XYZ file of C-alpha atoms in Angstrom:
600
model
C 0.000 0.000 0.000
C 2.816 2.376 0.870
C 4.546 1.721 -2.459
C 1.271 2.189 -4.328
C 0.666 5.445 -2.472
C 4.174 6.680 -3.355
C 3.710 5.753 -7.002
C 0.343 7.483 -7.229
C 1.149 10.611 -5.256
C 4.864 11.042 -5.885
C 5.539 9.569 -9.310
C 2.436 10.704 -11.237
C 0.146 13.688 -11.599
C -2.769 11.668 -10.215
C -2.027 12.691 -6.641
C -2.215 16.373 -7.555
C -5.419 15.778 -9.532
C -7.036 13.846 -6.650
C -6.153 16.632 -4.234
C -7.467 19.262 -6.664
C -10.748 17.417 -7.199
C -11.131 16.859 -3.452
C -10.739 20.564 -2.915
C -13.300 21.132 -5.688
C -15.703 18.727 -3.954
C -15.300 20.547 -0.679
C -15.715 23.886 -2.419
C -18.829 22.764 -4.236
C -20.359 21.302 -1.078
C -19.689 24.590 0.666
C -20.416 27.072 -2.104
C -23.409 25.456 -3.840
C -25.752 25.897 -0.854
C -24.770 29.546 -0.778
C -25.253 29.886 -4.531
C -28.502 27.893 -4.316
C -29.745 30.250 -1.650
C -28.956 33.270 -3.787
C -30.577 31.625 -6.789
C -33.642 30.817 -4.683
C -33.936 34.449 -3.654
C -33.569 35.701 -7.206
C -36.079 33.135 -8.384
C -38.587 34.126 -5.668
C -38.308 37.836 -6.491
C -38.703 37.136 -10.201
C -41.759 34.892 -9.694
C -43.315 37.422 -7.311
C -42.847 40.291 -9.764
C -44.308 38.209 -12.598
C -47.359 37.154 -10.554
C -47.948 40.731 -9.375
C -47.818 41.994 -12.955
C -50.373 39.350 -14.020
C -52.684 40.354 -11.158
C -52.428 44.022 -12.111
C -53.159 43.265 -15.776
C -56.121 41.089 -14.864
C -57.475 43.661 -12.368
C -57.142 46.480 -14.909
C -58.951 44.429 -17.538
C -61.670 43.496 -15.064
C -62.201 47.136 -13.954
C -62.053 48.773 -17.366
C -63.934 46.217 -19.425
C -65.948 43.659 -17.526
C -67.305 45.986 -14.806
C -68.257 48.655 -17.349
C -70.402 46.132 -19.266
C -71.914 44.807 -16.063
C -72.896 48.278 -14.928
C -74.226 49.243 -18.372
C -76.281 46.147 -19.157
C -77.266 44.507 -15.909
C -78.716 45.311 -12.557
C -75.868 43.631 -10.750
C -74.188 45.447 -7.900
C -70.403 45.738 -7.410
C -69.258 45.295 -3.795
C -66.868 43.374 -1.522
C -69.746 41.253 -0.085
C -70.505 39.454 -3.335
C -70.359 36.104 -1.570
C -73.372 37.081 0.569
C -75.619 38.430 -2.198
C -76.623 36.682 -5.407
C -76.797 39.774 -7.571
C -73.447 41.168 -6.498
C -70.081 40.902 -8.255
C -66.743 41.623 -6.515
C -64.845 44.855 -6.585
C -61.506 44.682 -8.464
C -59.548 44.656 -5.188
C -61.925 42.068 -3.708
C -61.492 39.897 -6.791
C -57.687 40.064 -6.405
C -58.019 39.268 -2.699
C -60.186 36.253 -3.476
C -57.754 35.082 -6.159
C -54.955 35.322 -3.580
C -56.954 33.092 -1.239
C -57.367 30.555 -4.073
C -53.610 30.674 -4.821
C -52.798 30.141 -1.152
C -55.251 27.229 -0.820
C -54.446 25.388 -4.047
C -50.749 26.105 -4.689
C -47.590 26.498 -2.620
C -47.625 30.240 -3.365
C -49.395 32.726 -1.102
C -50.746 36.067 -2.378
C -52.012 38.803 -0.042
C -53.004 42.497 -0.213
C -52.878 44.914 2.704
C -52.782 48.665 3.262
C -52.360 51.406 5.829
C -55.943 52.444 4.935
C -58.060 49.267 5.019
C -61.790 49.196 4.356
C -64.023 48.451 7.388
C -64.361 44.792 6.494
C -60.567 44.388 6.919
C -59.968 46.644 9.896
C -59.676 43.693 12.258
C -56.756 42.295 10.303
C -53.435 42.409 12.253
C -50.256 42.972 10.244
C -47.115 41.044 11.244
C -43.621 42.549 11.552
C -42.677 41.881 7.949
C -45.869 43.476 6.620
C -45.374 46.594 8.731
C -41.736 46.844 7.583
C -42.805 46.313 3.940
C -45.426 49.114 4.071
C -42.993 51.520 5.740
C -40.214 50.751 3.242
C -42.355 50.960 0.077
C -43.975 54.255 1.215
C -40.463 55.711 1.267
C -39.290 53.808 -1.840
C -42.381 53.367 -4.056
C -40.373 52.232 -7.059
C -38.692 49.340 -5.175
C -39.789 45.968 -3.818
C -39.189 44.675 -0.309
C -37.943 41.056 0.093
C -36.910 38.966 3.078
C -36.588 35.368 4.263
C -39.027 34.320 6.951
C -40.455 31.354 8.846
C -44.244 30.899 8.608
C -45.838 27.955 10.409
C -42.415 26.303 10.604
C -41.843 26.613 6.854
C -38.873 28.481 5.368
C -40.305 31.014 2.890
C -39.256 34.045 0.907
C -41.634 37.046 1.033
C -41.695 39.818 -1.571
C -43.877 42.934 -1.250
C -44.532 45.176 -4.281
C -46.324 48.525 -4.228
C -49.961 48.586 -5.470
C -50.831 51.921 -7.078
C -54.091 53.516 -8.312
C -53.510 53.284 -12.027
C -57.029 54.036 -13.381
C -59.309 57.062 -12.807
C -62.295 54.791 -12.284
C -60.483 53.224 -9.328
C -59.724 56.668 -7.845
C -63.392 57.717 -8.248
C -64.633 54.528 -6.641
C -62.291 54.820 -3.636
C -63.215 58.479 -3.059
C -67.021 58.057 -3.485
C -67.764 54.950 -1.461
C -69.603 55.519 1.795
C -67.230 53.211 3.722
C -63.995 54.555 2.187
C -61.245 55.207 4.767
C -60.013 58.148 2.732
C -61.602 60.522 0.188
C -58.638 62.375 -1.268
C -57.126 59.651 -3.360
C -55.326 60.727 -6.532
C -54.162 58.867 -9.621
C -50.780 57.192 -8.943
C -51.200 57.053 -5.133
C -49.980 53.867 -3.431
C -53.096 52.070 -2.238
C -51.117 49.358 -0.430
C -48.926 46.382 -1.319
C -49.310 43.015 -2.941
C -47.257 40.341 -1.114
C -46.198 37.064 -2.708
C -44.815 34.308 -0.448
C -42.902 31.390 -2.040
C -41.384 28.393 -0.151
C -37.549 28.348 -0.363
C -37.461 24.602 -1.072
C -39.245 25.115 -4.375
C -36.514 27.468 -5.649
C -33.547 25.670 -4.145
C -34.593 22.177 -5.251
C -33.389 22.699 -8.808
C -30.071 24.088 -7.602
C -29.586 21.108 -5.281
C -30.350 18.700 -8.091
C -27.848 20.539 -10.240
C -25.295 20.256 -7.439
C -25.797 16.528 -7.135
C -25.469 16.179 -10.895
C -22.181 18.116 -10.885
C -20.806 16.027 -8.014
C -21.836 12.809 -9.741
C -20.187 13.981 -12.971
C -16.935 14.841 -11.171
C -16.989 11.545 -9.261
C -17.424 9.536 -12.460
C -14.593 11.474 -14.099
C -12.402 10.820 -11.073
C -13.053 7.071 -11.336
C -12.234 7.148 -15.053
C -9.102 9.192 -14.377
C -8.029 6.784 -11.640
C -8.539 3.846 -13.996
C -6.501 5.596 -16.678
C -3.632 6.288 -14.306
C -3.784 2.769 -12.906
C -3.252 1.443 -16.431
C -0.543 4.044 -17.030
C 1.275 3.065 -13.821
C 1.011 -0.578 -14.754
C 2.461 0.148 -18.192
C 5.164 2.369 -16.692
C 6.110 -0.290 -14.143
C 6.540 -2.765 -16.945
C 8.743 -0.302 -18.789
C 10.695 0.555 -15.629
C 11.261 -3.131 -14.967
C 12.929 -3.404 -18.362
C 14.991 -0.278 -17.700
C 15.974 -1.509 -14.224
C 17.072 -4.820 -15.707
C 19.214 -2.923 -18.187
C 20.559 -0.603 -15.474
C 21.265 -3.552 -13.179
C 23.424 -5.035 -15.883
C 25.279 -1.733 -16.348
C 25.676 -1.333 -12.567
C 27.017 -4.860 -12.290
C 29.614 -3.952 -14.935
C 30.529 -0.809 -12.992
C 30.815 -2.895 -9.814
C 33.047 -5.391 -11.597
C 35.279 -2.542 -12.823
C 35.509 -1.054 -9.316
C 36.202 -4.455 -7.749
C 39.028 -5.079 -10.200
C 40.733 -1.738 -9.551
C 40.113 -0.999 -5.872
C 39.752 -2.538 -2.420
C 36.048 -2.415 -1.500
C 34.205 -3.183 1.720
C 30.914 -2.371 3.408
C 30.144 -2.043 7.102
C 27.051 -1.444 9.199
C 26.542 1.602 11.432
C 28.652 -0.021 14.169
C 31.639 -0.703 11.912
C 30.967 -4.439 11.501
C 32.076 -5.766 8.120
C 29.169 -6.884 5.912
C 30.918 -7.202 2.528
C 34.470 -7.421 1.118
C 35.643 -7.899 -2.449
C 38.423 -10.203 -3.650
C 41.041 -7.423 -3.555
C 40.322 -6.860 0.162
C 40.715 -10.574 0.871
C 43.967 -10.739 -1.101
C 45.708 -7.747 0.492
C 44.606 -8.471 4.079
C 45.446 -12.174 4.023
C 42.132 -13.059 5.689
C 39.431 -15.200 4.099
C 36.010 -13.733 3.422
C 34.516 -15.892 6.191
C 37.086 -14.555 8.662
C 36.190 -10.937 7.804
C 32.381 -10.899 7.500
C 30.734 -10.103 10.827
C 33.973 -8.859 12.419
C 34.779 -5.231 13.383
C 36.839 -3.246 10.889
C 39.281 -2.459 13.697
C 40.693 -6.003 13.387
C 42.940 -4.846 10.504
C 43.914 -1.526 12.114
C 47.666 -1.151 12.664
C 48.879 -0.201 16.131
C 50.947 2.681 14.710
C 47.834 4.584 13.610
C 46.908 7.532 15.937
C 43.473 7.209 17.536
C 42.707 10.852 16.649
C 42.453 9.917 12.968
C 39.709 7.362 13.608
C 37.910 9.707 16.022
C 37.787 12.310 13.241
C 36.669 9.656 10.729
C 33.754 8.447 12.894
C 32.722 12.012 13.681
C 32.401 12.810 9.984
C 30.772 9.649 8.659
C 28.220 9.517 11.488
C 27.406 13.106 10.509
C 26.716 11.760 6.966
C 29.888 13.344 5.538
C 32.431 11.655 3.258
C 35.829 11.004 4.870
C 39.148 10.613 3.053
C 42.560 9.800 4.437
C 45.627 7.558 4.459
C 45.552 4.499 6.727
C 48.155 1.947 7.721
C 46.670 -1.541 8.134
C 48.042 -4.900 9.214
C 47.672 -8.256 7.498
C 46.681 -11.557 9.050
C 50.351 -12.603 9.280
C 51.598 -9.403 11.007
C 52.537 -7.673 7.781
C 51.570 -4.100 6.952
C 50.150 -2.197 3.996
C 48.985 1.374 3.292
C 45.741 2.487 1.639
C 44.154 5.784 0.667
C 40.556 5.351 1.837
C 37.300 7.081 0.911
C 34.417 6.191 3.261
C 30.933 7.110 2.030
C 27.813 7.050 4.245
C 24.900 5.281 2.465
C 21.466 6.821 3.176
C 17.950 5.522 2.566
C 15.045 7.383 0.926
C 14.314 9.106 4.260
C 17.918 10.390 4.527
C 18.613 7.955 7.389
C 22.048 6.333 7.723
C 22.033 2.673 6.604
C 25.661 1.564 6.170
C 29.140 2.673 5.066
C 30.881 1.966 1.755
C 34.692 2.105 1.802
C 36.757 2.334 -1.396
C 40.525 2.029 -0.957
C 43.584 2.270 -3.188
C 46.741 0.376 -2.310
C 49.462 2.995 -1.671
C 52.040 0.684 -0.060
C 54.570 1.106 -2.890
C 54.085 4.897 -2.768
C 54.740 4.969 0.976
C 57.831 2.818 0.513
C 59.052 5.217 -2.179
C 58.466 8.208 0.097
C 60.280 6.463 2.940
C 63.189 5.712 0.631
C 63.233 9.312 -0.626
C 63.197 10.694 2.913
C 66.078 8.409 3.854
C 67.991 9.568 0.775
C 67.235 13.207 1.628
C 68.524 12.648 5.153
C 71.648 10.961 3.809
C 72.169 13.852 1.390
C 71.850 16.392 4.204
C 74.273 14.506 6.396
C 76.705 14.185 3.485
C 76.560 17.922 2.717
C 77.037 18.830 6.376
C 79.969 16.420 6.779
C 81.517 17.448 3.473
C 81.224 21.125 4.370
C 82.967 20.552 7.675
C 85.687 18.447 6.018
C 86.278 21.068 3.298
C 86.527 24.007 5.688
C 89.781 22.695 7.300
C 91.940 22.473 4.129
C 90.397 25.660 2.730
C 91.240 27.613 5.862
C 94.818 26.230 5.645
C 95.121 27.245 1.964
C 93.833 30.783 2.690
C 96.056 31.087 5.786
C 99.223 29.883 4.105
C 98.633 32.160 1.083
C 98.355 35.135 3.460
C 101.613 34.104 5.227
C 103.436 33.800 1.876
C 102.190 37.289 0.902
C 103.586 38.741 4.134
C 106.931 36.840 4.233
C 108.158 36.811 0.690
C 108.495 39.747 -1.556
C 107.346 37.901 -4.621
C 107.612 39.138 -8.146
C 104.526 40.533 -9.817
C 103.617 37.248 -11.482
C 103.886 35.196 -8.264
C 101.958 37.851 -6.355
C 99.139 37.542 -8.883
C 99.058 33.760 -8.437
C 99.031 34.024 -4.656
C 96.208 36.637 -4.830
C 94.127 34.348 -7.077
C 94.720 31.389 -4.722
C 93.531 33.489 -1.800
C 90.441 34.829 -3.668
C 89.476 31.387 -4.987
C 89.905 29.868 -1.547
C 87.738 32.598 -0.025
C 84.999 32.089 -2.658
C 85.107 28.336 -2.095
C 84.857 28.850 1.673
C 81.823 31.117 1.150
C 80.225 28.397 -0.981
C 80.905 25.757 1.666
C 79.441 28.008 4.377
C 76.338 28.644 2.236
C 75.854 24.929 1.581
C 76.258 24.236 5.298
C 73.691 26.934 6.207
C 71.221 25.725 3.570
C 71.631 22.122 4.738
C 71.002 23.110 8.366
C 67.822 24.976 7.449
C 66.597 22.077 5.262
C 67.101 19.610 8.139
C 65.651 21.980 10.727
C 68.967 22.181 12.604
C 69.627 25.884 12.135
C 69.917 27.496 15.569
C 67.149 30.088 15.900
C 67.571 32.592 18.773
C 64.998 35.393 18.524
C 65.144 38.443 20.795
C 64.040 42.076 20.936
C 66.325 43.989 18.543
C 66.553 47.650 17.568
C 65.675 47.976 13.881
C 67.727 51.156 13.352
C 70.840 49.527 14.866
C 70.351 46.388 12.760
C 70.241 48.249 9.434
C 73.038 50.576 10.461
C 75.281 47.536 11.095
C 74.235 45.956 7.780
C 75.002 49.226 5.940
C 78.444 49.437 7.529
C 79.238 45.820 6.565
C 78.316 46.444 2.913
C 79.778 49.939 2.791
C 83.262 48.887 1.645
C 81.822 47.067 -1.397
C 79.580 50.029 -2.221
C 82.453 52.518 -1.791
C 84.530 50.818 -4.534
C 81.698 51.530 -7.062
C 80.719 54.905 -5.571
C 77.200 53.580 -4.813
C 75.153 55.695 -2.413
C 73.136 53.810 0.284
C 70.176 55.695 1.830
C 68.022 54.729 4.860
C 64.387 55.992 4.914
C 61.836 55.793 7.731
C 64.140 54.380 10.427
C 63.888 55.795 13.936
C 65.870 54.958 17.022
C 63.712 52.886 19.377
C 61.747 50.916 16.757
C 62.046 47.258 17.830
C 61.445 43.860 16.284
C 61.393 40.335 17.757
C 63.744 38.296 15.541
C 67.047 36.414 15.336
C 69.456 39.280 14.750
C 72.316 37.246 13.219
C 70.126 35.313 10.801
C 68.176 38.426 9.779
C 71.455 40.276 9.255
C 72.679 37.406 7.044
C 69.465 37.520 4.969
C 69.704 41.313 4.500
C 73.412 41.122 3.594
C 72.637 38.501 0.911
C 70.150 40.914 -0.725
C 72.396 43.981 -0.358
C 75.430 42.118 -1.715
C 73.448 41.314 -4.884
C 72.220 44.931 -5.106
C 75.805 46.262 -4.949
C 77.032 43.548 -7.334
C 74.404 44.322 -10.038
C 74.240 48.115 -9.641
C 76.548 50.104 -11.924
C 79.046 52.694 -10.651
C 77.559 55.910 -9.226
C 74.284 54.074 -8.652
C 72.101 54.194 -5.565
C 70.441 51.773 -3.133
C 67.499 52.820 -0.946
C 66.505 50.898 2.195
C 63.016 51.855 3.519
C 60.973 50.878 6.594
C 57.410 51.400 7.852
C 55.009 49.690 10.249
C 51.398 48.858 9.331
C 48.905 46.882 11.448
C 51.638 45.334 13.629
C 53.596 44.297 10.501
C 57.186 45.445 9.851
C 57.616 46.245 6.146
C 61.071 46.638 4.556
C 62.137 47.330 0.996
C 65.606 47.304 -0.620
C 65.573 49.044 -3.990
C 68.428 49.592 -6.478
C 68.744 51.053 -9.964
C 70.853 48.191 -11.283
C 70.610 45.937 -14.329
C 67.367 44.294 -13.126
C 66.201 40.697 -13.530
C 64.743 39.064 -16.630
C 61.077 37.884 -16.316
C 62.067 34.216 -16.807
C 64.628 34.471 -13.989
C 62.131 36.046 -11.575
C 60.172 32.782 -11.383
C 63.194 30.914 -9.955
C 64.844 33.755 -8.031
C 64.560 31.985 -4.653
C 65.386 28.470 -5.913
C 68.743 26.991 -4.741
C 71.634 26.907 -7.239
C 69.645 29.056 -9.702
C 71.330 32.149 -11.151
C 70.349 34.762 -13.714
C 70.833 33.818 -17.357
C 71.412 37.322 -18.788
C 74.935 38.121 -19.953
C 75.500 40.855 -17.337
C 74.337 38.647 -14.475
C 76.382 35.666 -15.701
C 79.524 37.777 -15.527
C 79.031 38.285 -11.775
C 79.503 34.750 -10.534
C 77.864 33.524 -7.304
C 76.856 30.388 -5.435
C 73.169 30.533 -6.328
C 72.310 29.910 -2.662
C 72.218 33.425 -1.192
C 68.596 34.289 -2.021
C 67.449 30.689 -1.359
C 68.896 30.963 2.189
C 67.379 34.438 2.583
C 63.955 33.140 1.558
C 64.120 30.304 4.118
C 65.304 32.639 6.910
C 62.445 35.080 6.234
C 59.579 32.689 5.463
C 60.378 29.475 7.387
C 62.273 30.697 10.448
C 60.588 34.101 10.901
C 57.165 33.212 9.409
C 57.328 36.289 7.160
C 56.996 36.963 3.435
C 59.400 38.111 0.729
C 58.817 38.961 -2.908
C 60.605 40.861 -5.650
C 59.713 43.248 -8.470
C 62.192 43.998 -11.216
C 62.532 45.373 -14.722
C 65.599 44.890 -16.884
C 67.929 47.929 -17.052
C 65.752 49.820 -14.543
C 66.426 48.134 -11.234
C 65.130 45.694 -8.624
C 63.177 45.982 -5.357
C 62.884 43.321 -2.633
C 59.899 43.567 -0.243
C 60.028 41.917 3.176
C 57.169 41.659 5.687
C 57.742 40.410 9.247
């Protein structure tokens, strides 16, 4: 029944149609009585007006034609007491009154006449509330009728009163000349009284009710036919869907086969109990399918895995979110393997959690490769550190002995040149070794980092003094902007000085004679902002991309001439970004200069 209900009300338009028709039924049942009532009133007023018009026509014909002949050719009298005397015919008003009595007795329609000025034979008549209201209203509104619902003898009726006027001179003369007249100043067009027609409401509303029942029956029959049509449509659609589902099942089975062949798949209930594993899962874990089904997934969890990872996983999947991560598992025979897992919560049609589907990729070889690479990286770092230390001793000896020879022996010009080149080459090689050693320490996280409160003005003054001798040889002017005594910064002074000297050394090296270097400082939102700008040869766009990469140097002819280690800016970048958690970037244009921006 539930499936049928879902198919009817969720999968087809029938549900909407049934609801619409039900609303129509309710509306008709509510509105038709109201409409029927209005129709009954309109019908009653119309019938009353028609009957009154017929009475007036008949009375006029009787007064102007029949009574004239009676008076002219017979000895008959005309009076209201015609029932008591054989040779007496009724007055026009009496005739209408008598006709009203006949209507009332023989039909379901009542017709009455009454007035504010009754003749003596009707003086004892007592008017009810409606009749008094009707006379009062029509006296004020002679051209209108007065209608109202009422209950008479327990019957629901509709009463309509219409003004009765003196429309013929003969009538006026008769009313003014009679001995028993209640009034003698009647004029043509005066309202003599009213004619009231009373019609039962059931008579007028019966047709409307019948119409209502007919409409409801018509709608009901259409609803049955519509339901039958949709039943056949659903049956046909189900047959078609069954074919489509069969086709889709085959496609889905192919998808499942493809997934099973390429990944490790398992399913678990809401408690983490294994309910399904594919062949790949069985193969990699070493367990049989029987040993896995019904067991908790934790049975393959490796002891090395932090519990926080699984706490995060359960938090997400129980919240109906997909979880992804790398997991180390153990095999049945105490081996280990790595997987990248995606765990997907499976929900039912009511969005309730049913089970979990886990799809895993074997990443054991990748982890082994990473482990091997990390070991190689560590070996490389240790080799560089050891090599740097080993090279420093002979290099220091070479530089020292060359200095001693220069002081002791007055060599000829050629020998002096050789000794100078030995000393310069040894010094450059020692600088390279020191740079490699520093870079290796930072890479391995062994660089000693000793931050403290330092005076920014003093720091840059010291840096300027250290670079001054190089700048003096090329007559390069160094300017400090924005520095004030007392501005402080929390940093490692020696490392920061080394980073700044690396930048300034390059600026002096690539700035032509008589050039200038400007060092600026400002503080914004607790950030210390520095810039070192020169008007040197600049950096080519292609070189800017690799400016902070180790062992990378500019490729332009002018930059190639000024040899270097290719490690200075790489070390500077690591000191600023990794050790001080700052930022550094560079803007440059060839033949116009370069500017380094540092934020700490």
